[in-house]
Amino acid sequence: MNPQIAHLYQITQKPSRLILGLMSGTSLDGLDLALCRFSGYGLQTQIDLLQHQTIPYPEEFKQSIREVFAKDNIHFPSLSTLNTQIGRLHAQYILDSLQHWGVKPADVDAIASHGQTVMHRPIRSGKLPHSTMQIGDGDHIAHLTGIITLSDFRQKHVAGGGEGAPLAVYGDYFLFSKKGEHRILLNIGGIGNFTYLSASQEPKDILVTDTGPGNTLLDAFVRQHFPGFQYDKDARLARQGILHIPLLDSLLNLPFFQEPFPKSTGPEYFNLELLQQVMKENNYSLTPVDTLRTLTELTAQCISLAMQTYIPNQKENHFKLIVSGGGSRNPLLMERLAKINPNMTVSQSDSLGIASEAKEAVLFALLANETLMDKHVSSERRLGDSPWLSLGKISLPN
Ligand SMILES: Nc1ncnc2c1ncn2[C@@H]1O[C@H](COP(=O)(O)OP(=O)(O)OP(=O)(O)O)[C@@H](O)[C@H]1O
Ligand SMILES: CC(=O)N[C@H]1[C@@H]2OC[C@@H](O2)[C@@H](O)[C@@H]1O[C@H](C)C(=O)O
């Protein structure tokens, strides 16, 4: 037997596993790394988040990703090069982080790598299949770190009938569901998404969907109109502006918001060209701070609208809204969410023992743990609408 397969088997026999989760999101800010110790799996999962950090991407690297990210037309050789470059850079960040934390690579059982999404293409009409593409190949990471790497988690979800996103549902259900409490785990990254965990704790009652733009329009608009700024830190700019209701209404009338749930989206759809088109069609002329205030409201409103229309029994129940992702650090967004949803107690996901900024990297570590350990994988099982399958491909180091 290939000794690497034997090693893989041994990992599954251990009482606990050290897994390093990696996430680099649509904001392109950098790579989030979360070193986790797991025992058990499924609802019995026990997790210790031992270390986490975000390593920012160098500016020119971000730029080269932006050149292919969510674009209709690209320089194809650049995409191929980036697949290798991202894998290599992530491997370097892993080795640097492990050294910084005083952890030997040989002590890490597996790496769980999301990769960089460059295209997410759910199809709502017509005959094409859903597709999604994450690059930064796992083989490079496995070979350069010497650690077995699971990667490309979204393809099996598409194969099993999903859109490839959101995947947060698995981690949210296994780690954060609580009998007797209606919980909504909301992540505000580039795109917003939530998992609703019913007080019944029944898998069939779970709901999960993207909600629309999280920070993506805000960040892109800030970069375009406020040179030197990457994002609207603490909503200082948006707070100087006045909400423009007609623009808000026009944006909320976009086709994505009329589509039935569940659904997923990305910056392929929610981008500055779309904003410009809406402004032009309606002859709106706004100051940059008014636009930013309105875009912040759009994020709060479309999240609230999605929760209010998709989650049943809004009037009878009280909900715990637990927010993660960079948007949870935007105080205006958090204020507006609390105000629009008086039937919800709003908190940050740190209150559940996982730092908000590490939550997605932890999710991929958990998915790898499931793939290694779950004895009951079956295409018959579902979490709400999500197929319950072994997600991720396995790369051996040599
Ligand atoms: N103090 C803050 N004030 C306002 N906004 C903030 C603050 N901190 C972070 N953000 C927002 O969060 C963004 C980063 O979010 P996050 O790291 O969740 O993105 P991501 O991981 O790329 O997202 P995705 O979930 O799309 O993969 C920033 O670009 C900014 O918009
Ligand atoms: C295709 C893709 O990369 N989607 C991301 C993105 O960032 C937020 C939202 O859009 C979500 O759908 C997803 O990530 C999280 C981790 C998810 O799959 O749950």
Tab-separated table of C-alpha atoms and ligand atoms in Angstrom:
chain	number	residue	atom	x	y	z
A	1	MET	CA	0.000	0.000	0.000
A	2	ASN	CA	1.115	3.537	-0.680
A	3	PRO	CA	2.346	4.669	2.782
A	4	GLN	CA	0.526	7.973	2.282
A	5	ILE	CA	-2.783	6.087	2.080
A	6	ALA	CA	-1.811	4.189	5.224
A	7	HIS	CA	-1.076	7.543	6.906
A	8	LEU	CA	-4.464	8.874	5.801
A	9	TYR	CA	-6.122	5.826	7.317
A	10	GLN	CA	-4.195	6.287	10.589
A	11	ILE	CA	-5.417	9.879	10.824
A	12	THR	CA	-9.006	8.637	10.772
A	13	GLN	CA	-8.232	6.236	13.650
A	14	LYS	CA	-6.900	8.929	15.995
A	15	PRO	CA	-9.064	10.122	18.881
A	16	SER	CA	-8.483	13.712	17.760
A	17	ARG	CA	-7.116	15.477	14.677
A	18	LEU	CA	-5.236	18.716	14.094
A	19	ILE	CA	-6.636	20.376	10.971
A	20	LEU	CA	-5.635	23.716	9.495
A	21	GLY	CA	-8.529	25.457	7.745
A	22	LEU	CA	-7.879	28.074	5.052
A	23	MET	CA	-10.249	30.622	3.575
A	24	SER	CA	-9.602	33.464	1.190
A	25	GLY	CA	-12.835	35.235	0.514
A	26	THR	CA	-14.303	37.427	-2.135
A	27	SER	CA	-13.025	40.596	-0.422
A	28	LEU	CA	-9.511	39.475	-1.498
A	29	ASP	CA	-8.086	40.883	1.717
A	30	GLY	CA	-5.833	37.902	2.379
A	31	LEU	CA	-5.734	34.342	3.648
A	32	ASP	CA	-7.499	33.380	6.895
A	33	LEU	CA	-5.858	30.437	8.674
A	34	ALA	CA	-7.435	28.577	11.600
A	35	LEU	CA	-5.669	25.728	13.383
A	36	CYS	CA	-8.274	23.504	15.020
A	37	ARG	CA	-8.264	20.321	17.054
A	38	PHE	CA	-11.270	18.102	16.333
A	39	SER	CA	-12.671	15.086	18.035
A	40	GLY	CA	-15.859	13.370	16.912
A	41	TYR	CA	-17.870	14.432	13.912
A	42	GLY	CA	-21.415	15.523	13.026
A	43	LEU	CA	-23.420	16.764	15.999
A	44	GLN	CA	-20.802	15.178	18.295
A	45	THR	CA	-18.029	17.412	16.916
A	46	GLN	CA	-15.805	18.947	19.585
A	47	ILE	CA	-13.541	21.689	18.391
A	48	ASP	CA	-10.739	23.740	19.922
A	49	LEU	CA	-9.685	26.738	17.868
A	50	LEU	CA	-6.000	26.796	18.843
A	51	GLN	CA	-4.644	29.554	16.630
A	52	HIS	CA	-5.868	31.822	13.900
A	53	GLN	CA	-4.665	34.732	11.850
A	54	THR	CA	-5.195	36.540	8.573
A	55	ILE	CA	-2.211	37.171	6.334
A	56	PRO	CA	-2.920	40.109	4.020
A	57	TYR	CA	-2.177	39.638	0.338
A	58	PRO	CA	0.436	41.963	-1.199
A	59	GLU	CA	-1.264	44.705	-3.223
A	60	GLU	CA	0.081	43.497	-6.601
A	61	PHE	CA	-1.137	39.960	-5.858
A	62	LYS	CA	-4.650	41.250	-5.114
A	63	GLN	CA	-4.490	43.133	-8.390
A	64	SER	CA	-3.569	40.036	-10.382
A	65	ILE	CA	-6.502	38.145	-8.835
A	66	ARG	CA	-8.847	41.065	-9.576
A	67	GLU	CA	-7.881	40.815	-13.244
A	68	VAL	CA	-9.532	37.389	-13.540
A	69	PHE	CA	-12.006	37.513	-10.641
A	70	ALA	CA	-15.645	37.329	-11.768
A	71	LYS	CA	-14.763	38.727	-15.187
A	72	ASP	CA	-16.539	37.884	-18.464
A	73	ASN	CA	-13.283	38.138	-20.427
A	74	ILE	CA	-9.861	37.297	-19.068
A	75	HIS	CA	-6.294	36.656	-20.148
A	76	PHE	CA	-6.522	32.848	-19.953
A	77	PRO	CA	-2.798	32.186	-19.340
A	78	SER	CA	-3.039	34.411	-16.233
A	79	LEU	CA	-5.737	32.159	-14.796
A	80	SER	CA	-3.527	29.114	-15.257
A	81	THR	CA	-0.548	30.856	-13.676
A	82	LEU	CA	-2.627	32.069	-10.756
A	83	ASN	CA	-3.802	28.525	-10.015
A	84	THR	CA	-0.177	27.621	-9.284
A	85	GLN	CA	0.767	30.953	-7.698
A	86	ILE	CA	-2.111	30.919	-5.219
A	87	GLY	CA	-1.314	27.315	-4.240
A	88	ARG	CA	2.329	28.238	-3.688
A	89	LEU	CA	1.616	31.433	-1.782
A	90	HIS	CA	-0.867	29.660	0.489
A	91	ALA	CA	1.714	26.914	1.139
A	92	GLN	CA	4.225	29.596	2.133
A	93	TYR	CA	1.700	31.311	4.434
A	94	ILE	CA	0.958	27.930	6.037
A	95	LEU	CA	4.627	27.191	6.723
A	96	ASP	CA	5.186	30.752	8.054
A	97	SER	CA	2.141	30.525	10.314
A	98	LEU	CA	3.070	27.111	11.708
A	99	GLN	CA	6.564	28.360	12.479
A	100	HIS	CA	5.131	31.486	14.115
A	101	TRP	CA	2.835	29.333	16.282
A	102	GLY	CA	5.623	26.860	17.133
A	103	VAL	CA	3.800	23.922	15.467
A	104	LYS	CA	5.702	21.324	13.410
A	105	PRO	CA	4.144	20.581	9.970
A	106	ALA	CA	4.425	16.861	10.797
A	107	ASP	CA	2.017	17.392	13.708
A	108	VAL	CA	-0.726	18.753	11.442
A	109	ASP	CA	-2.965	15.921	10.234
A	110	ALA	CA	-4.598	17.740	7.331
A	111	ILE	CA	-5.049	21.047	5.601
A	112	ALA	CA	-8.504	22.116	4.429
A	113	SER	CA	-8.187	24.655	1.639
A	114	HIS	CA	-11.073	26.587	0.137
A	115	GLY	CA	-8.978	28.237	-2.603
A	116	GLN	CA	-9.829	31.505	-4.262
A	117	THR	CA	-13.213	31.781	-5.923
A	118	VAL	CA	-12.736	33.288	-9.369
A	119	MET	CA	-16.178	32.478	-10.762
A	120	HIS	CA	-19.454	31.497	-9.161
A	121	ARG	CA	-22.202	30.868	-11.676
A	122	PRO	CA	-25.544	29.619	-10.383
A	123	ILE	CA	-27.986	29.308	-13.286
A	124	ARG	CA	-31.609	30.273	-12.691
A	125	SER	CA	-32.993	29.766	-16.176
A	126	GLY	CA	-31.934	27.897	-19.298
A	127	LYS	CA	-30.165	24.589	-19.683
A	128	LEU	CA	-26.623	25.222	-18.447
A	129	PRO	CA	-25.616	23.552	-15.181
A	130	HIS	CA	-24.593	25.511	-12.067
A	131	SER	CA	-20.847	26.012	-11.874
A	132	THR	CA	-18.321	27.450	-9.478
A	133	MET	CA	-14.533	27.691	-9.672
A	134	GLN	CA	-11.971	27.956	-6.879
A	135	ILE	CA	-8.277	28.037	-7.761
A	136	GLY	CA	-5.010	27.554	-5.861
A	137	ASP	CA	-4.597	23.827	-6.437
A	138	GLY	CA	-4.417	21.529	-3.407
A	139	ASP	CA	-1.584	19.450	-4.908
A	140	HIS	CA	0.779	22.416	-4.637
A	141	ILE	CA	-0.169	22.950	-1.004
A	142	ALA	CA	0.197	19.243	-0.137
A	143	HIS	CA	3.520	18.894	-1.914
A	144	LEU	CA	5.115	22.066	-0.561
A	145	THR	CA	3.962	21.605	3.036
A	146	GLY	CA	4.184	17.797	3.198
A	147	ILE	CA	0.679	17.763	4.719
A	148	ILE	CA	-2.322	15.876	3.275
A	149	THR	CA	-4.603	18.532	1.827
A	150	LEU	CA	-8.338	18.513	1.181
A	151	SER	CA	-9.494	21.180	-1.245
A	152	ASP	CA	-12.107	22.216	-3.799
A	153	PHE	CA	-15.043	21.649	-1.457
A	154	ARG	CA	-17.733	23.168	-3.635
A	155	GLN	CA	-17.724	20.799	-6.656
A	156	LYS	CA	-19.405	17.842	-4.916
A	157	HIS	CA	-22.116	20.188	-3.646
A	158	VAL	CA	-22.865	21.096	-7.284
A	159	ALA	CA	-22.640	17.409	-8.252
A	160	GLY	CA	-25.223	16.643	-5.548
A	161	GLY	CA	-27.688	19.213	-6.883
A	162	GLY	CA	-26.596	22.322	-4.963
A	163	GLU	CA	-25.233	25.621	-6.265
A	164	GLY	CA	-21.817	25.126	-4.607
A	165	ALA	CA	-22.701	27.663	-1.912
A	166	PRO	CA	-23.361	28.443	0.817
A	167	LEU	CA	-21.532	25.620	2.615
A	168	ALA	CA	-21.639	27.282	6.024
A	169	VAL	CA	-24.712	25.222	6.868
A	170	TYR	CA	-22.665	22.139	7.839
A	171	GLY	CA	-20.491	23.937	10.369
A	172	ASP	CA	-23.364	26.035	11.641
A	173	TYR	CA	-25.548	22.998	12.278
A	174	PHE	CA	-22.890	20.778	13.850
A	175	LEU	CA	-21.294	23.459	16.003
A	176	PHE	CA	-23.986	25.976	16.805
A	177	SER	CA	-27.469	24.440	16.736
A	178	LYS	CA	-29.201	24.399	20.100
A	179	LYS	CA	-32.430	22.631	20.939
A	180	GLY	CA	-35.068	25.084	22.128
A	181	GLU	CA	-33.470	28.130	20.492
A	182	HIS	CA	-34.147	29.579	17.054
A	183	ARG	CA	-30.749	30.662	15.799
A	184	ILE	CA	-29.748	32.516	12.650
A	185	LEU	CA	-26.045	32.384	11.828
A	186	LEU	CA	-25.432	35.332	9.523
A	187	ASN	CA	-22.115	35.828	7.757
A	188	ILE	CA	-21.469	39.223	6.196
A	189	GLY	CA	-18.467	38.770	3.925
A	190	GLY	CA	-18.330	40.015	0.339
A	191	ILE	CA	-21.759	38.411	-0.006
A	192	GLY	CA	-24.184	37.886	2.878
A	193	ASN	CA	-25.508	34.442	3.764
A	194	PHE	CA	-27.352	32.885	6.662
A	195	THR	CA	-28.190	29.504	8.145
A	196	TYR	CA	-31.436	29.238	10.088
A	197	LEU	CA	-31.310	26.562	12.783
A	198	SER	CA	-34.739	25.807	14.118
A	199	ALA	CA	-35.308	25.184	17.838
A	200	SER	CA	-36.437	21.666	16.793
A	201	GLN	CA	-32.825	20.832	15.759
A	202	GLU	CA	-34.328	18.808	12.891
A	203	PRO	CA	-32.104	18.753	9.768
A	204	LYS	CA	-35.215	19.127	7.576
A	205	ASP	CA	-36.043	22.497	9.189
A	206	ILE	CA	-32.693	24.047	8.317
A	207	LEU	CA	-32.696	26.914	5.841
A	208	VAL	CA	-29.627	28.333	4.186
A	209	THR	CA	-29.231	30.986	1.520
A	210	ASP	CA	-27.183	33.892	0.290
A	211	THR	CA	-28.929	37.203	0.881
A	212	GLY	CA	-27.235	39.476	-1.671
A	213	PRO	CA	-24.383	41.950	-1.289
A	214	GLY	CA	-22.576	42.015	2.058
A	215	ASN	CA	-19.485	44.214	1.774
A	216	THR	CA	-18.734	43.718	-1.903
A	217	LEU	CA	-20.493	46.816	-3.283
A	218	LEU	CA	-19.389	48.914	-0.293
A	219	ASP	CA	-15.737	47.948	-0.705
A	220	ALA	CA	-15.707	48.368	-4.481
A	221	PHE	CA	-17.406	51.773	-4.209
A	222	VAL	CA	-14.996	52.985	-1.511
A	223	ARG	CA	-11.983	51.904	-3.576
A	224	GLN	CA	-13.353	53.739	-6.599
A	225	HIS	CA	-14.402	57.000	-4.914
A	226	PHE	CA	-12.106	57.415	-1.907
A	227	PRO	CA	-8.500	56.983	-3.062
A	228	GLY	CA	-6.309	55.387	-0.424
A	229	PHE	CA	-9.253	53.709	1.372
A	230	GLN	CA	-9.841	49.939	1.067
A	231	TYR	CA	-13.150	49.890	2.964
A	232	ASP	CA	-15.399	52.136	5.045
A	233	LYS	CA	-13.750	51.589	8.424
A	234	ASP	CA	-16.330	51.821	11.217
A	235	ALA	CA	-18.793	53.293	8.658
A	236	ARG	CA	-17.187	56.700	9.117
A	237	LEU	CA	-17.899	57.678	5.508
A	238	ALA	CA	-21.430	56.234	5.271
A	239	ARG	CA	-22.415	58.050	8.471
A	240	GLN	CA	-21.677	61.360	6.720
A	241	GLY	CA	-24.259	60.556	4.041
A	242	ILE	CA	-28.054	60.616	3.787
A	243	LEU	CA	-30.105	57.597	2.755
A	244	HIS	CA	-31.537	57.914	-0.778
A	245	ILE	CA	-34.768	55.938	-0.691
A	246	PRO	CA	-35.424	55.852	-4.479
A	247	LEU	CA	-31.972	54.325	-5.130
A	248	LEU	CA	-32.505	51.828	-2.307
A	249	ASP	CA	-35.896	50.822	-3.753
A	250	SER	CA	-34.504	50.486	-7.282
A	251	LEU	CA	-31.728	48.213	-6.018
A	252	LEU	CA	-34.161	46.114	-4.000
A	253	ASN	CA	-36.199	45.677	-7.183
A	254	LEU	CA	-33.319	43.939	-8.980
A	255	PRO	CA	-34.182	40.466	-10.353
A	256	PHE	CA	-31.946	38.636	-7.811
A	257	PHE	CA	-34.173	39.792	-4.963
A	258	GLN	CA	-37.284	38.477	-6.720
A	259	GLU	CA	-35.779	34.961	-7.171
A	260	PRO	CA	-37.084	32.250	-4.816
A	261	PHE	CA	-34.931	30.986	-1.921
A	262	PRO	CA	-32.494	29.301	-1.533
A	263	LYS	CA	-30.091	31.080	-3.860
A	264	SER	CA	-26.456	32.079	-4.099
A	265	THR	CA	-24.718	34.967	-5.784
A	266	GLY	CA	-21.413	36.778	-6.079
A	267	PRO	CA	-19.625	39.866	-7.356
A	268	GLU	CA	-20.243	38.471	-10.860
A	269	TYR	CA	-23.717	39.989	-10.369
A	270	PHE	CA	-23.378	42.566	-7.587
A	271	ASN	CA	-20.728	44.938	-8.912
A	272	LEU	CA	-20.200	48.613	-9.714
A	273	GLU	CA	-21.384	48.202	-13.321
A	274	LEU	CA	-24.768	47.070	-11.983
A	275	LEU	CA	-24.914	50.054	-9.613
A	276	GLN	CA	-23.999	52.430	-12.416
A	277	GLN	CA	-26.653	50.915	-14.668
A	278	VAL	CA	-29.358	51.426	-12.009
A	279	MET	CA	-28.213	55.034	-11.392
A	280	LYS	CA	-28.204	55.801	-15.108
A	281	GLU	CA	-31.576	54.210	-15.885
A	282	ASN	CA	-33.171	56.324	-13.164
A	283	ASN	CA	-31.125	59.511	-13.625
A	284	TYR	CA	-29.993	59.450	-9.998
A	285	SER	CA	-27.151	61.755	-9.076
A	286	LEU	CA	-25.834	61.315	-5.536
A	287	THR	CA	-22.771	62.359	-3.581
A	288	PRO	CA	-20.377	59.478	-2.818
A	289	VAL	CA	-21.220	59.523	0.910
A	290	ASP	CA	-24.982	59.405	0.183
A	291	THR	CA	-24.401	56.452	-2.158
A	292	LEU	CA	-22.347	54.704	0.498
A	293	ARG	CA	-24.999	55.280	3.150
A	294	THR	CA	-27.593	53.845	0.742
A	295	LEU	CA	-25.445	50.800	-0.094
A	296	THR	CA	-24.965	50.127	3.629
A	297	GLU	CA	-28.738	50.264	4.017
A	298	LEU	CA	-29.131	47.911	1.031
A	299	THR	CA	-26.991	45.289	2.792
A	300	ALA	CA	-29.027	45.617	6.016
A	301	GLN	CA	-32.359	45.612	4.155
A	302	CYS	CA	-31.702	42.689	1.835
A	303	ILE	CA	-30.460	40.548	4.724
A	304	SER	CA	-33.552	41.471	6.755
A	305	LEU	CA	-35.891	40.883	3.840
A	306	ALA	CA	-34.376	37.443	3.214
A	307	MET	CA	-34.748	36.478	6.891
A	308	GLN	CA	-38.303	37.797	7.102
A	309	THR	CA	-39.538	36.088	3.946
A	310	TYR	CA	-37.645	32.785	4.109
A	311	ILE	CA	-37.788	31.941	7.822
A	312	PRO	CA	-41.251	30.844	9.010
A	313	ASN	CA	-43.199	32.031	12.066
A	314	GLN	CA	-41.498	35.407	12.379
A	315	LYS	CA	-44.269	36.872	14.527
A	316	GLU	CA	-44.536	34.033	17.065
A	317	ASN	CA	-40.855	33.419	17.698
A	318	HIS	CA	-37.827	35.153	19.069
A	319	PHE	CA	-34.550	34.598	17.217
A	320	LYS	CA	-30.887	34.833	18.127
A	321	LEU	CA	-29.107	36.530	15.238
A	322	ILE	CA	-25.406	35.689	15.475
A	323	VAL	CA	-23.283	37.663	13.031
A	324	SER	CA	-19.817	36.836	11.682
A	325	GLY	CA	-17.596	38.072	8.843
A	326	GLY	CA	-16.041	41.486	8.292
A	327	GLY	CA	-19.468	43.143	8.058
A	328	SER	CA	-20.101	42.312	11.719
A	329	ARG	CA	-17.394	44.928	12.477
A	330	ASN	CA	-19.372	47.624	10.630
A	331	PRO	CA	-21.239	49.406	13.459
A	332	LEU	CA	-23.793	51.115	11.207
A	333	LEU	CA	-24.715	47.806	9.594
A	334	MET	CA	-25.113	46.146	12.983
A	335	GLU	CA	-27.223	49.067	14.287
A	336	ARG	CA	-29.507	48.898	11.266
A	337	LEU	CA	-29.919	45.097	11.537
A	338	ALA	CA	-30.941	45.410	15.186
A	339	LYS	CA	-33.367	48.235	14.396
A	340	ILE	CA	-35.052	46.524	11.420
A	341	ASN	CA	-35.405	43.198	13.265
A	342	PRO	CA	-36.809	43.897	16.745
A	343	ASN	CA	-37.748	40.196	17.153
A	344	MET	CA	-34.046	39.262	17.118
A	345	THR	CA	-31.280	39.542	19.683
A	346	VAL	CA	-28.202	40.523	17.712
A	347	SER	CA	-24.702	39.439	18.742
A	348	GLN	CA	-21.340	38.679	17.144
A	349	SER	CA	-20.240	35.091	16.608
A	350	ASP	CA	-17.351	35.625	19.072
A	351	SER	CA	-20.062	35.036	21.709
A	352	LEU	CA	-20.150	31.357	20.583
A	353	GLY	CA	-16.444	30.901	21.278
A	354	ILE	CA	-15.201	31.222	17.678
A	355	ALA	CA	-13.650	34.534	16.638
A	356	SER	CA	-15.849	36.083	13.969
A	357	GLU	CA	-12.992	36.487	11.466
A	358	ALA	CA	-11.938	32.822	11.848
A	359	LYS	CA	-15.374	31.281	11.397
A	360	GLU	CA	-15.136	30.483	7.673
A	361	ALA	CA	-11.622	29.003	7.918
A	362	VAL	CA	-12.916	26.867	10.807
A	363	LEU	CA	-15.812	25.779	8.580
A	364	PHE	CA	-13.478	24.294	5.980
A	365	ALA	CA	-11.452	22.515	8.671
A	366	LEU	CA	-14.748	21.053	9.894
A	367	LEU	CA	-15.733	19.957	6.385
A	368	ALA	CA	-12.399	18.149	6.064
A	369	ASN	CA	-13.000	16.480	9.425
A	370	GLU	CA	-16.417	15.319	8.197
A	371	THR	CA	-14.964	13.928	4.964
A	372	LEU	CA	-12.343	12.004	6.931
A	373	MET	CA	-14.677	10.749	9.647
A	374	ASP	CA	-18.376	10.630	8.693
A	375	LYS	CA	-19.498	6.999	8.590
A	376	HIS	CA	-23.001	7.773	7.370
A	377	VAL	CA	-22.429	9.677	4.142
A	378	SER	CA	-25.298	9.129	1.764
A	379	SER	CA	-26.862	11.006	-1.100
A	380	GLU	CA	-30.202	10.439	0.599
A	381	ARG	CA	-29.338	12.601	3.593
A	382	ARG	CA	-29.789	16.349	3.470
A	383	LEU	CA	-29.385	19.328	5.730
A	384	GLY	CA	-32.356	21.395	4.640
A	385	ASP	CA	-31.796	21.770	0.902
A	386	SER	CA	-28.081	20.934	1.096
A	387	PRO	CA	-26.745	17.533	0.013
A	388	TRP	CA	-24.883	15.743	2.809
A	389	LEU	CA	-21.839	14.355	0.990
A	390	SER	CA	-18.079	14.001	1.518
A	391	LEU	CA	-16.921	17.354	0.239
A	392	GLY	CA	-13.383	18.067	-0.942
A	393	LYS	CA	-10.670	16.313	-2.918
A	394	ILE	CA	-7.712	14.673	-1.230
A	395	SER	CA	-4.163	15.596	-2.308
A	396	LEU	CA	-1.272	13.460	-1.074
A	397	PRO	CA	2.090	15.212	-0.589
A	398	ASN	CA	4.201	12.936	-2.810
B	1	LIG	N1	-14.165	47.998	11.285
B	1	LIG	C1	-14.860	47.762	10.164
B	1	LIG	N2	-15.759	48.677	9.720
B	1	LIG	C2	-16.459	48.483	8.584
B	1	LIG	N3	-16.307	47.404	7.794
B	1	LIG	C3	-15.423	46.459	8.169
B	1	LIG	C4	-14.657	46.584	9.368
B	1	LIG	N4	-13.859	45.490	9.465
B	1	LIG	C5	-14.112	44.722	8.366
B	1	LIG	N5	-15.049	45.312	7.576
B	1	LIG	C6	-15.566	44.825	6.287
B	1	LIG	O1	-15.313	43.449	6.143
B	1	LIG	C7	-14.621	43.185	4.908
B	1	LIG	C8	-13.800	41.921	5.060
B	1	LIG	O2	-14.729	40.899	5.302
B	1	LIG	P1	-14.403	39.362	5.315
B	1	LIG	O3	-13.011	39.208	5.799
B	1	LIG	O4	-15.521	38.662	5.990
B	1	LIG	O5	-14.454	39.082	3.789
B	1	LIG	P2	-14.214	37.744	3.017
B	1	LIG	O6	-13.664	36.711	3.943
B	1	LIG	O7	-13.464	38.099	1.811
B	1	LIG	O8	-15.695	37.424	2.643
B	1	LIG	P3	-16.429	36.218	1.958
B	1	LIG	O9	-17.328	35.708	3.034
B	1	LIG	O10	-17.109	36.895	0.848
B	1	LIG	O11	-15.497	35.196	1.523
B	1	LIG	C9	-13.851	44.460	4.655
B	1	LIG	O12	-13.488	44.589	3.309
B	1	LIG	C10	-14.888	45.498	5.112
B	1	LIG	O13	-15.873	45.716	4.149
B	2	LIG	C1	-18.695	30.864	-4.179
B	2	LIG	C2	-18.152	31.461	-2.934
B	2	LIG	O1	-16.957	31.531	-2.736
B	2	LIG	N1	-19.076	31.889	-2.070
B	2	LIG	C3	-18.748	32.425	-0.779
B	2	LIG	C4	-18.940	33.925	-0.747
B	2	LIG	O2	-18.692	34.454	0.553
B	2	LIG	C5	-19.914	34.480	1.276
B	2	LIG	C6	-20.898	33.838	0.356
B	2	LIG	O3	-20.328	34.213	-0.907
B	2	LIG	C7	-20.913	32.310	0.495
B	2	LIG	O4	-21.872	31.832	-0.412
B	2	LIG	C8	-19.572	31.658	0.195
B	2	LIG	O5	-18.763	31.320	1.271
B	2	LIG	C9	-19.175	30.714	2.486
B	2	LIG	C10	-17.996	30.240	3.266
B	2	LIG	C11	-20.157	29.549	2.313
B	2	LIG	O6	-20.084	28.819	1.343
B	2	LIG	O7	-20.933	29.350	3.232
